[in-house]
């Protein structure tokens, strides 16, 4: 009898060890870190591994160190510190972003403005002590947010800001670039599916399962971290949202958000609460989400004619949800207090 008991015991011990081993050899699921001043997570599902996640987040941290306007040691910081003094050597990543950023500035009549840094710093939205600047301070900042005074020398790989006090801020486009970079690495590994989420800058690779797209939700733009009010099914695309509730402060009875109108120097004032852009290129989606917010719904519809294959979802203060042609009939409104507008 004892023999049988010890065999059973041995069997259960082995079973338990096998279970433990299976547990720790199972691929880790999503990996999340704080980069770019926000929560970034990447999920490669069964194809995820510590090595792959380490490599991806090392690349994101590398980009943060080059592109951040929020650090003193980044290249952007060095370019800003040398404004009006001397050109500064810029890595390929900066040139890869600044070129398109200046094209968006040109096409949007300066609404999208990579030289917006002095105003972003003045408003300090999203940081402790943010307050409405004095009119005179805004007037002074408006004088030096001149994107035409950004000079790129492609032979010497330098960037020069012509006027003292000028500051680059790539907050509206660089996360999209970073998402593209992460997707490139995932494709190079030959992986077919994955989700990249850089503080709401989403890029999905492949489909959830063959023939079954991913299910994406657009949050209620009136509530920070609100529930999804619109849902859609997507594959191989980036979905980037800009809105009034991503970064803001309240002073008196007014809410001040972080998408600044370079014409007035104040947060953009129009009918919109948020714009979500769908594009295969996450950098285009990121820059356009901000640009379309600044243009407003009507002007955006004609502006988007220049971007074939790009779609957008506009949610406004009257709780109307408007979509571009490519999305007609393919969104679902989850919150009855919002309605679709054709
Ligand atoms: P979007 O709508 O995509 O862009 C709004 C942001 O773009 C604003 O926050 C401002 O930065 C800029 N902007 C405002 N108006 C305009 C305009 N008219 N034209 C062009 N740009 C405009 N945040 C932190 O708190 N701490 C950090 O350390 C930090 N590091 C970062 C490093 C990198 C590389 C990047 C890309 C961002 C970082 N951020 C950090 C976040 C950044 O400050 C912005 O708040 C964030 O990128 C806004 O993204 P969004 O998609 O919410 O808004
Ligand atoms: Mg953006």
JSON list of N, CA and C in Angstrom, two decimals, residues 5-66:
[
{"chain": "A", "resi": 5, "resn": "UNK", "atom": "N", "xyz": [1.06, 4.60, -2.54]},
{"chain": "A", "resi": 5, "resn": "UNK", "atom": "CA", "xyz": [0.90, 5.99, -2.08]},
{"chain": "A", "resi": 5, "resn": "UNK", "atom": "C", "xyz": [2.07, 6.83, -2.57]},
{"chain": "A", "resi": 6, "resn": "UNK", "atom": "N", "xyz": [3.31, 6.27, -2.40]},
{"chain": "A", "resi": 6, "resn": "UNK", "atom": "CA", "xyz": [4.48, 7.11, -2.78]},
{"chain": "A", "resi": 6, "resn": "UNK", "atom": "C", "xyz": [4.48, 7.32, -4.29]},
{"chain": "A", "resi": 7, "resn": "UNK", "atom": "N", "xyz": [3.98, 6.31, -5.06]},
{"chain": "A", "resi": 7, "resn": "UNK", "atom": "CA", "xyz": [3.95, 6.53, -6.54]},
{"chain": "A", "resi": 7, "resn": "UNK", "atom": "C", "xyz": [3.01, 7.70, -6.86]},
{"chain": "A", "resi": 8, "resn": "UNK", "atom": "N", "xyz": [1.78, 7.66, -6.19]},
{"chain": "A", "resi": 8, "resn": "UNK", "atom": "CA", "xyz": [0.81, 8.75, -6.45]},
{"chain": "A", "resi": 8, "resn": "UNK", "atom": "C", "xyz": [1.44, 10.10, -6.11]},
{"chain": "A", "resi": 9, "resn": "UNK", "atom": "N", "xyz": [2.10, 10.11, -4.95]},
{"chain": "A", "resi": 9, "resn": "UNK", "atom": "CA", "xyz": [2.71, 11.37, -4.49]},
{"chain": "A", "resi": 9, "resn": "UNK", "atom": "C", "xyz": [3.71, 11.86, -5.53]},
{"chain": "A", "resi": 10, "resn": "UNK", "atom": "N", "xyz": [4.56, 10.89, -5.99]},
{"chain": "A", "resi": 10, "resn": "UNK", "atom": "CA", "xyz": [5.59, 11.26, -6.98]},
{"chain": "A", "resi": 10, "resn": "UNK", "atom": "C", "xyz": [4.92, 11.82, -8.24]},
{"chain": "A", "resi": 11, "resn": "UNK", "atom": "N", "xyz": [3.83, 11.11, -8.64]},
{"chain": "A", "resi": 11, "resn": "UNK", "atom": "CA", "xyz": [3.13, 11.53, -9.87]},
{"chain": "A", "resi": 11, "resn": "UNK", "atom": "C", "xyz": [2.62, 12.97, -9.73]},
{"chain": "A", "resi": 12, "resn": "UNK", "atom": "N", "xyz": [2.01, 13.27, -8.56]},
{"chain": "A", "resi": 12, "resn": "UNK", "atom": "CA", "xyz": [1.46, 14.63, -8.41]},
{"chain": "A", "resi": 12, "resn": "UNK", "atom": "C", "xyz": [2.56, 15.68, -8.33]},
{"chain": "A", "resi": 13, "resn": "UNK", "atom": "N", "xyz": [3.70, 15.31, -7.71]},
{"chain": "A", "resi": 13, "resn": "UNK", "atom": "CA", "xyz": [4.80, 16.29, -7.65]},
{"chain": "A", "resi": 13, "resn": "UNK", "atom": "C", "xyz": [5.28, 16.60, -9.05]},
{"chain": "A", "resi": 14, "resn": "UNK", "atom": "N", "xyz": [5.45, 15.54, -9.87]},
{"chain": "A", "resi": 14, "resn": "UNK", "atom": "CA", "xyz": [5.93, 15.75, -11.25]},
{"chain": "A", "resi": 14, "resn": "UNK", "atom": "C", "xyz": [4.93, 16.61, -12.03]},
{"chain": "A", "resi": 15, "resn": "UNK", "atom": "N", "xyz": [3.64, 16.28, -11.81]},
{"chain": "A", "resi": 15, "resn": "UNK", "atom": "CA", "xyz": [2.59, 17.02, -12.54]},
{"chain": "A", "resi": 15, "resn": "UNK", "atom": "C", "xyz": [2.68, 18.51, -12.17]},
{"chain": "A", "resi": 16, "resn": "UNK", "atom": "N", "xyz": [2.87, 18.79, -10.89]},
{"chain": "A", "resi": 16, "resn": "UNK", "atom": "CA", "xyz": [2.92, 20.18, -10.40]},
{"chain": "A", "resi": 16, "resn": "UNK", "atom": "C", "xyz": [4.15, 20.90, -10.99]},
{"chain": "A", "resi": 17, "resn": "UNK", "atom": "N", "xyz": [5.28, 20.21, -11.03]},
{"chain": "A", "resi": 17, "resn": "UNK", "atom": "CA", "xyz": [6.51, 20.82, -11.59]},
{"chain": "A", "resi": 17, "resn": "UNK", "atom": "C", "xyz": [6.30, 21.10, -13.07]},
{"chain": "A", "resi": 18, "resn": "UNK", "atom": "N", "xyz": [5.68, 20.14, -13.76]},
{"chain": "A", "resi": 18, "resn": "UNK", "atom": "CA", "xyz": [5.45, 20.33, -15.21]},
{"chain": "A", "resi": 18, "resn": "UNK", "atom": "C", "xyz": [4.58, 21.56, -15.41]},
{"chain": "A", "resi": 19, "resn": "UNK", "atom": "N", "xyz": [3.56, 21.68, -14.53]},
{"chain": "A", "resi": 19, "resn": "UNK", "atom": "CA", "xyz": [2.63, 22.82, -14.66]},
{"chain": "A", "resi": 19, "resn": "UNK", "atom": "C", "xyz": [3.40, 24.12, -14.46]},
{"chain": "A", "resi": 20, "resn": "UNK", "atom": "N", "xyz": [4.29, 24.12, -13.44]},
{"chain": "A", "resi": 20, "resn": "UNK", "atom": "CA", "xyz": [5.07, 25.34, -13.18]},
{"chain": "A", "resi": 20, "resn": "UNK", "atom": "C", "xyz": [5.93, 25.66, -14.39]},
{"chain": "A", "resi": 21, "resn": "UNK", "atom": "N", "xyz": [6.58, 24.67, -14.93]},
{"chain": "A", "resi": 21, "resn": "UNK", "atom": "CA", "xyz": [7.48, 24.91, -16.08]},
{"chain": "A", "resi": 21, "resn": "UNK", "atom": "C", "xyz": [6.67, 25.46, -17.24]},
{"chain": "A", "resi": 22, "resn": "UNK", "atom": "N", "xyz": [5.52, 24.84, -17.48]},
{"chain": "A", "resi": 22, "resn": "UNK", "atom": "CA", "xyz": [4.69, 25.32, -18.62]},
{"chain": "A", "resi": 22, "resn": "UNK", "atom": "C", "xyz": [4.38, 26.80, -18.38]},
{"chain": "A", "resi": 23, "resn": "UNK", "atom": "N", "xyz": [4.09, 27.11, -17.10]},
{"chain": "A", "resi": 23, "resn": "UNK", "atom": "CA", "xyz": [3.72, 28.50, -16.80]},
{"chain": "A", "resi": 23, "resn": "UNK", "atom": "C", "xyz": [4.88, 29.43, -17.14]},
{"chain": "A", "resi": 24, "resn": "UNK", "atom": "N", "xyz": [6.11, 29.12, -16.69]},
{"chain": "A", "resi": 24, "resn": "UNK", "atom": "CA", "xyz": [7.14, 30.14, -16.90]},
{"chain": "A", "resi": 24, "resn": "UNK", "atom": "C", "xyz": [7.70, 30.07, -18.32]},
{"chain": "A", "resi": 25, "resn": "UNK", "atom": "N", "xyz": [7.46, 28.99, -19.07]},
{"chain": "A", "resi": 25, "resn": "UNK", "atom": "CA", "xyz": [7.99, 29.02, -20.45]},
{"chain": "A", "resi": 25, "resn": "UNK", "atom": "C", "xyz": [6.93, 29.61, -21.39]},
{"chain": "A", "resi": 26, "resn": "UNK", "atom": "N", "xyz": [5.64, 29.80, -20.87]},
{"chain": "A", "resi": 26, "resn": "UNK", "atom": "CA", "xyz": [4.63, 30.35, -21.77]},
{"chain": "A", "resi": 26, "resn": "UNK", "atom": "C", "xyz": [5.04, 31.77, -22.18]},
{"chain": "A", "resi": 27, "resn": "UNK", "atom": "N", "xyz": [4.78, 32.12, -23.46]},
{"chain": "A", "resi": 27, "resn": "UNK", "atom": "CA", "xyz": [5.21, 33.46, -23.89]},
{"chain": "A", "resi": 27, "resn": "UNK", "atom": "C", "xyz": [4.52, 34.50, -23.02]},
{"chain": "A", "resi": 28, "resn": "UNK", "atom": "N", "xyz": [5.30, 35.55, -22.58]},
{"chain": "A", "resi": 28, "resn": "UNK", "atom": "CA", "xyz": [4.69, 36.61, -21.77]},
{"chain": "A", "resi": 28, "resn": "UNK", "atom": "C", "xyz": [3.68, 37.36, -22.66]},
{"chain": "A", "resi": 29, "resn": "UNK", "atom": "N", "xyz": [2.61, 37.82, -22.09]},
{"chain": "A", "resi": 29, "resn": "UNK", "atom": "CA", "xyz": [1.64, 38.56, -22.90]},
{"chain": "A", "resi": 29, "resn": "UNK", "atom": "C", "xyz": [2.13, 39.99, -23.08]},
{"chain": "A", "resi": 30, "resn": "UNK", "atom": "N", "xyz": [1.25, 40.97, -23.16]},
{"chain": "A", "resi": 30, "resn": "UNK", "atom": "CA", "xyz": [1.63, 42.35, -23.46]},
{"chain": "A", "resi": 30, "resn": "UNK", "atom": "C", "xyz": [2.71, 42.85, -22.50]},
{"chain": "A", "resi": 31, "resn": "UNK", "atom": "N", "xyz": [3.52, 43.75, -23.02]},
{"chain": "A", "resi": 31, "resn": "UNK", "atom": "CA", "xyz": [4.58, 44.37, -22.23]},
{"chain": "A", "resi": 31, "resn": "UNK", "atom": "C", "xyz": [4.29, 45.86, -22.15]},
{"chain": "A", "resi": 32, "resn": "UNK", "atom": "N", "xyz": [4.30, 46.43, -20.94]},
{"chain": "A", "resi": 32, "resn": "UNK", "atom": "CA", "xyz": [3.92, 47.85, -20.75]},
{"chain": "A", "resi": 32, "resn": "UNK", "atom": "C", "xyz": [5.03, 48.61, -20.04]},
{"chain": "A", "resi": 33, "resn": "UNK", "atom": "N", "xyz": [5.37, 49.79, -20.53]},
{"chain": "A", "resi": 33, "resn": "UNK", "atom": "CA", "xyz": [6.36, 50.66, -19.88]},
{"chain": "A", "resi": 33, "resn": "UNK", "atom": "C", "xyz": [5.92, 52.11, -20.04]},
{"chain": "A", "resi": 34, "resn": "UNK", "atom": "N", "xyz": [6.51, 52.98, -19.23]},
{"chain": "A", "resi": 34, "resn": "UNK", "atom": "CA", "xyz": [6.21, 54.41, -19.31]},
{"chain": "A", "resi": 34, "resn": "UNK", "atom": "C", "xyz": [7.26, 55.07, -20.19]},
{"chain": "A", "resi": 35, "resn": "UNK", "atom": "N", "xyz": [6.91, 55.45, -21.39]},
{"chain": "A", "resi": 35, "resn": "UNK", "atom": "CA", "xyz": [7.86, 56.11, -22.31]},
{"chain": "A", "resi": 35, "resn": "UNK", "atom": "C", "xyz": [7.11, 57.28, -22.94]},
{"chain": "A", "resi": 36, "resn": "UNK", "atom": "N", "xyz": [7.79, 58.27, -23.42]},
{"chain": "A", "resi": 36, "resn": "UNK", "atom": "CA", "xyz": [7.16, 59.45, -24.05]},
{"chain": "A", "resi": 36, "resn": "UNK", "atom": "C", "xyz": [6.18, 60.13, -23.09]},
{"chain": "A", "resi": 37, "resn": "UNK", "atom": "N", "xyz": [6.45, 59.98, -21.79]},
{"chain": "A", "resi": 37, "resn": "UNK", "atom": "CA", "xyz": [5.56, 60.64, -20.82]},
{"chain": "A", "resi": 37, "resn": "UNK", "atom": "C", "xyz": [4.18, 60.01, -20.77]},
{"chain": "A", "resi": 38, "resn": "UNK", "atom": "N", "xyz": [4.09, 58.74, -21.23]},
{"chain": "A", "resi": 38, "resn": "UNK", "atom": "CA", "xyz": [2.75, 58.11, -21.23]},
{"chain": "A", "resi": 38, "resn": "UNK", "atom": "C", "xyz": [2.91, 56.60, -21.14]},
{"chain": "A", "resi": 39, "resn": "UNK", "atom": "N", "xyz": [1.80, 55.90, -20.94]},
{"chain": "A", "resi": 39, "resn": "UNK", "atom": "CA", "xyz": [1.84, 54.44, -20.82]},
{"chain": "A", "resi": 39, "resn": "UNK", "atom": "C", "xyz": [1.86, 53.85, -22.24]},
{"chain": "A", "resi": 40, "resn": "UNK", "atom": "N", "xyz": [2.91, 53.06, -22.49]},
{"chain": "A", "resi": 40, "resn": "UNK", "atom": "CA", "xyz": [3.03, 52.44, -23.83]},
{"chain": "A", "resi": 40, "resn": "UNK", "atom": "C", "xyz": [2.97, 50.93, -23.66]},
{"chain": "A", "resi": 41, "resn": "UNK", "atom": "N", "xyz": [2.15, 50.27, -24.47]},
{"chain": "A", "resi": 41, "resn": "UNK", "atom": "CA", "xyz": [2.13, 48.80, -24.34]},
{"chain": "A", "resi": 41, "resn": "UNK", "atom": "C", "xyz": [2.13, 48.16, -25.72]},
{"chain": "A", "resi": 42, "resn": "UNK", "atom": "N", "xyz": [2.81, 47.01, -25.81]},
{"chain": "A", "resi": 42, "resn": "UNK", "atom": "CA", "xyz": [2.89, 46.27, -27.07]},
{"chain": "A", "resi": 42, "resn": "UNK", "atom": "C", "xyz": [2.51, 44.83, -26.76]},
{"chain": "A", "resi": 43, "resn": "UNK", "atom": "N", "xyz": [1.62, 44.25, -27.59]},
{"chain": "A", "resi": 43, "resn": "UNK", "atom": "CA", "xyz": [1.21, 42.88, -27.36]},
{"chain": "A", "resi": 43, "resn": "UNK", "atom": "C", "xyz": [1.46, 42.06, -28.64]},
{"chain": "A", "resi": 44, "resn": "UNK", "atom": "N", "xyz": [2.36, 41.05, -28.50]},
{"chain": "A", "resi": 44, "resn": "UNK", "atom": "CA", "xyz": [2.65, 40.19, -29.66]},
{"chain": "A", "resi": 44, "resn": "UNK", "atom": "C", "xyz": [1.99, 38.83, -29.48]},
{"chain": "A", "resi": 45, "resn": "UNK", "atom": "N", "xyz": [1.15, 38.73, -28.44]},
{"chain": "A", "resi": 45, "resn": "UNK", "atom": "CA", "xyz": [0.42, 37.49, -28.16]},
{"chain": "A", "resi": 45, "resn": "UNK", "atom": "C", "xyz": [1.40, 36.30, -28.09]},
{"chain": "A", "resi": 46, "resn": "UNK", "atom": "N", "xyz": [1.06, 35.17, -28.69]},
{"chain": "A", "resi": 46, "resn": "UNK", "atom": "CA", "xyz": [1.89, 33.98, -28.49]},
{"chain": "A", "resi": 46, "resn": "UNK", "atom": "C", "xyz": [3.31, 34.18, -29.02]},
{"chain": "A", "resi": 47, "resn": "UNK", "atom": "N", "xyz": [3.50, 35.14, -29.93]},
{"chain": "A", "resi": 47, "resn": "UNK", "atom": "CA", "xyz": [4.83, 35.34, -30.51]},
{"chain": "A", "resi": 47, "resn": "UNK", "atom": "C", "xyz": [5.66, 36.33, -29.70]},
{"chain": "A", "resi": 48, "resn": "UNK", "atom": "N", "xyz": [5.11, 36.74, -28.56]},
{"chain": "A", "resi": 48, "resn": "UNK", "atom": "CA", "xyz": [5.87, 37.66, -27.70]},
{"chain": "A", "resi": 48, "resn": "UNK", "atom": "C", "xyz": [6.97, 36.91, -26.96]},
{"chain": "A", "resi": 49, "resn": "UNK", "atom": "N", "xyz": [8.09, 37.59, -26.71]},
{"chain": "A", "resi": 49, "resn": "UNK", "atom": "CA", "xyz": [9.15, 37.00, -25.87]},
{"chain": "A", "resi": 49, "resn": "UNK", "atom": "C", "xyz": [9.87, 38.14, -25.18]},
{"chain": "A", "resi": 50, "resn": "UNK", "atom": "N", "xyz": [10.55, 37.84, -24.07]},
{"chain": "A", "resi": 50, "resn": "UNK", "atom": "CA", "xyz": [11.27, 38.90, -23.34]},
{"chain": "A", "resi": 50, "resn": "UNK", "atom": "C", "xyz": [12.25, 39.60, -24.28]},
{"chain": "A", "resi": 51, "resn": "UNK", "atom": "N", "xyz": [12.96, 38.82, -25.09]},
{"chain": "A", "resi": 51, "resn": "UNK", "atom": "CA", "xyz": [13.95, 39.46, -25.98]},
{"chain": "A", "resi": 51, "resn": "UNK", "atom": "C", "xyz": [13.27, 40.44, -26.92]},
{"chain": "A", "resi": 52, "resn": "UNK", "atom": "N", "xyz": [12.15, 40.01, -27.50]},
{"chain": "A", "resi": 52, "resn": "UNK", "atom": "CA", "xyz": [11.49, 40.90, -28.47]},
{"chain": "A", "resi": 52, "resn": "UNK", "atom": "C", "xyz": [10.97, 42.17, -27.78]},
{"chain": "A", "resi": 53, "resn": "UNK", "atom": "N", "xyz": [10.35, 41.99, -26.60]},
{"chain": "A", "resi": 53, "resn": "UNK", "atom": "CA", "xyz": [9.82, 43.18, -25.91]},
{"chain": "A", "resi": 53, "resn": "UNK", "atom": "C", "xyz": [10.96, 44.10, -25.48]},
{"chain": "A", "resi": 54, "resn": "UNK", "atom": "N", "xyz": [12.09, 43.49, -25.00]},
{"chain": "A", "resi": 54, "resn": "UNK", "atom": "CA", "xyz": [13.25, 44.33, -24.62]},
{"chain": "A", "resi": 54, "resn": "UNK", "atom": "C", "xyz": [13.71, 45.14, -25.83]},
{"chain": "A", "resi": 55, "resn": "UNK", "atom": "N", "xyz": [13.82, 44.49, -26.99]},
{"chain": "A", "resi": 55, "resn": "UNK", "atom": "CA", "xyz": [14.33, 45.18, -28.20]},
{"chain": "A", "resi": 55, "resn": "UNK", "atom": "C", "xyz": [13.38, 46.32, -28.61]},
{"chain": "A", "resi": 56, "resn": "UNK", "atom": "N", "xyz": [12.09, 46.05, -28.54]},
{"chain": "A", "resi": 56, "resn": "UNK", "atom": "CA", "xyz": [11.10, 47.07, -28.94]},
{"chain": "A", "resi": 56, "resn": "UNK", "atom": "C", "xyz": [11.16, 48.29, -28.00]},
{"chain": "A", "resi": 57, "resn": "UNK", "atom": "N", "xyz": [11.19, 48.02, -26.69]},
{"chain": "A", "resi": 57, "resn": "UNK", "atom": "CA", "xyz": [11.16, 49.16, -25.76]},
{"chain": "A", "resi": 57, "resn": "UNK", "atom": "C", "xyz": [12.50, 49.88, -25.70]},
{"chain": "A", "resi": 58, "resn": "UNK", "atom": "N", "xyz": [13.57, 49.15, -26.04]},
{"chain": "A", "resi": 58, "resn": "UNK", "atom": "CA", "xyz": [14.87, 49.84, -26.13]},
{"chain": "A", "resi": 58, "resn": "UNK", "atom": "C", "xyz": [14.80, 50.87, -27.28]},
{"chain": "A", "resi": 59, "resn": "UNK", "atom": "N", "xyz": [14.18, 50.48, -28.37]},
{"chain": "A", "resi": 59, "resn": "UNK", "atom": "CA", "xyz": [14.04, 51.38, -29.53]},
{"chain": "A", "resi": 59, "resn": "UNK", "atom": "C", "xyz": [13.16, 52.59, -29.15]},
{"chain": "A", "resi": 60, "resn": "UNK", "atom": "N", "xyz": [12.09, 52.34, -28.43]},
{"chain": "A", "resi": 60, "resn": "UNK", "atom": "CA", "xyz": [11.21, 53.46, -28.03]},
{"chain": "A", "resi": 60, "resn": "UNK", "atom": "C", "xyz": [11.97, 54.42, -27.11]},
{"chain": "A", "resi": 61, "resn": "UNK", "atom": "N", "xyz": [12.76, 53.87, -26.19]},
{"chain": "A", "resi": 61, "resn": "UNK", "atom": "CA", "xyz": [13.52, 54.74, -25.26]},
{"chain": "A", "resi": 61, "resn": "UNK", "atom": "C", "xyz": [14.59, 55.52, -26.03]},
{"chain": "A", "resi": 62, "resn": "UNK", "atom": "N", "xyz": [15.14, 54.88, -27.05]},
{"chain": "A", "resi": 62, "resn": "UNK", "atom": "CA", "xyz": [16.16, 55.53, -27.91]},
{"chain": "A", "resi": 62, "resn": "UNK", "atom": "C", "xyz": [15.52, 56.74, -28.60]},
{"chain": "A", "resi": 63, "resn": "UNK", "atom": "N", "xyz": [14.29, 56.53, -29.11]},
{"chain": "A", "resi": 63, "resn": "UNK", "atom": "CA", "xyz": [13.59, 57.62, -29.82]},
{"chain": "A", "resi": 63, "resn": "UNK", "atom": "C", "xyz": [13.23, 58.75, -28.85]},
{"chain": "A", "resi": 64, "resn": "UNK", "atom": "N", "xyz": [12.83, 58.36, -27.64]},
{"chain": "A", "resi": 64, "resn": "UNK", "atom": "CA", "xyz": [12.51, 59.37, -26.61]},
{"chain": "A", "resi": 64, "resn": "UNK", "atom": "C", "xyz": [13.73, 60.24, -26.36]},
{"chain": "A", "resi": 65, "resn": "UNK", "atom": "N", "xyz": [14.91, 59.61, -26.29]},
{"chain": "A", "resi": 65, "resn": "UNK", "atom": "CA", "xyz": [16.16, 60.33, -25.97]},
{"chain": "A", "resi": 65, "resn": "UNK", "atom": "C", "xyz": [16.54, 61.30, -27.09]},
{"chain": "A", "resi": 66, "resn": "UNK", "atom": "N", "xyz": [16.08, 61.05, -28.29]},
{"chain": "A", "resi": 66, "resn": "UNK", "atom": "CA", "xyz": [16.41, 61.92, -29.44]},
{"chain": "A", "resi": 66, "resn": "UNK", "atom": "C", "xyz": [15.34, 63.00, -29.61]}
]
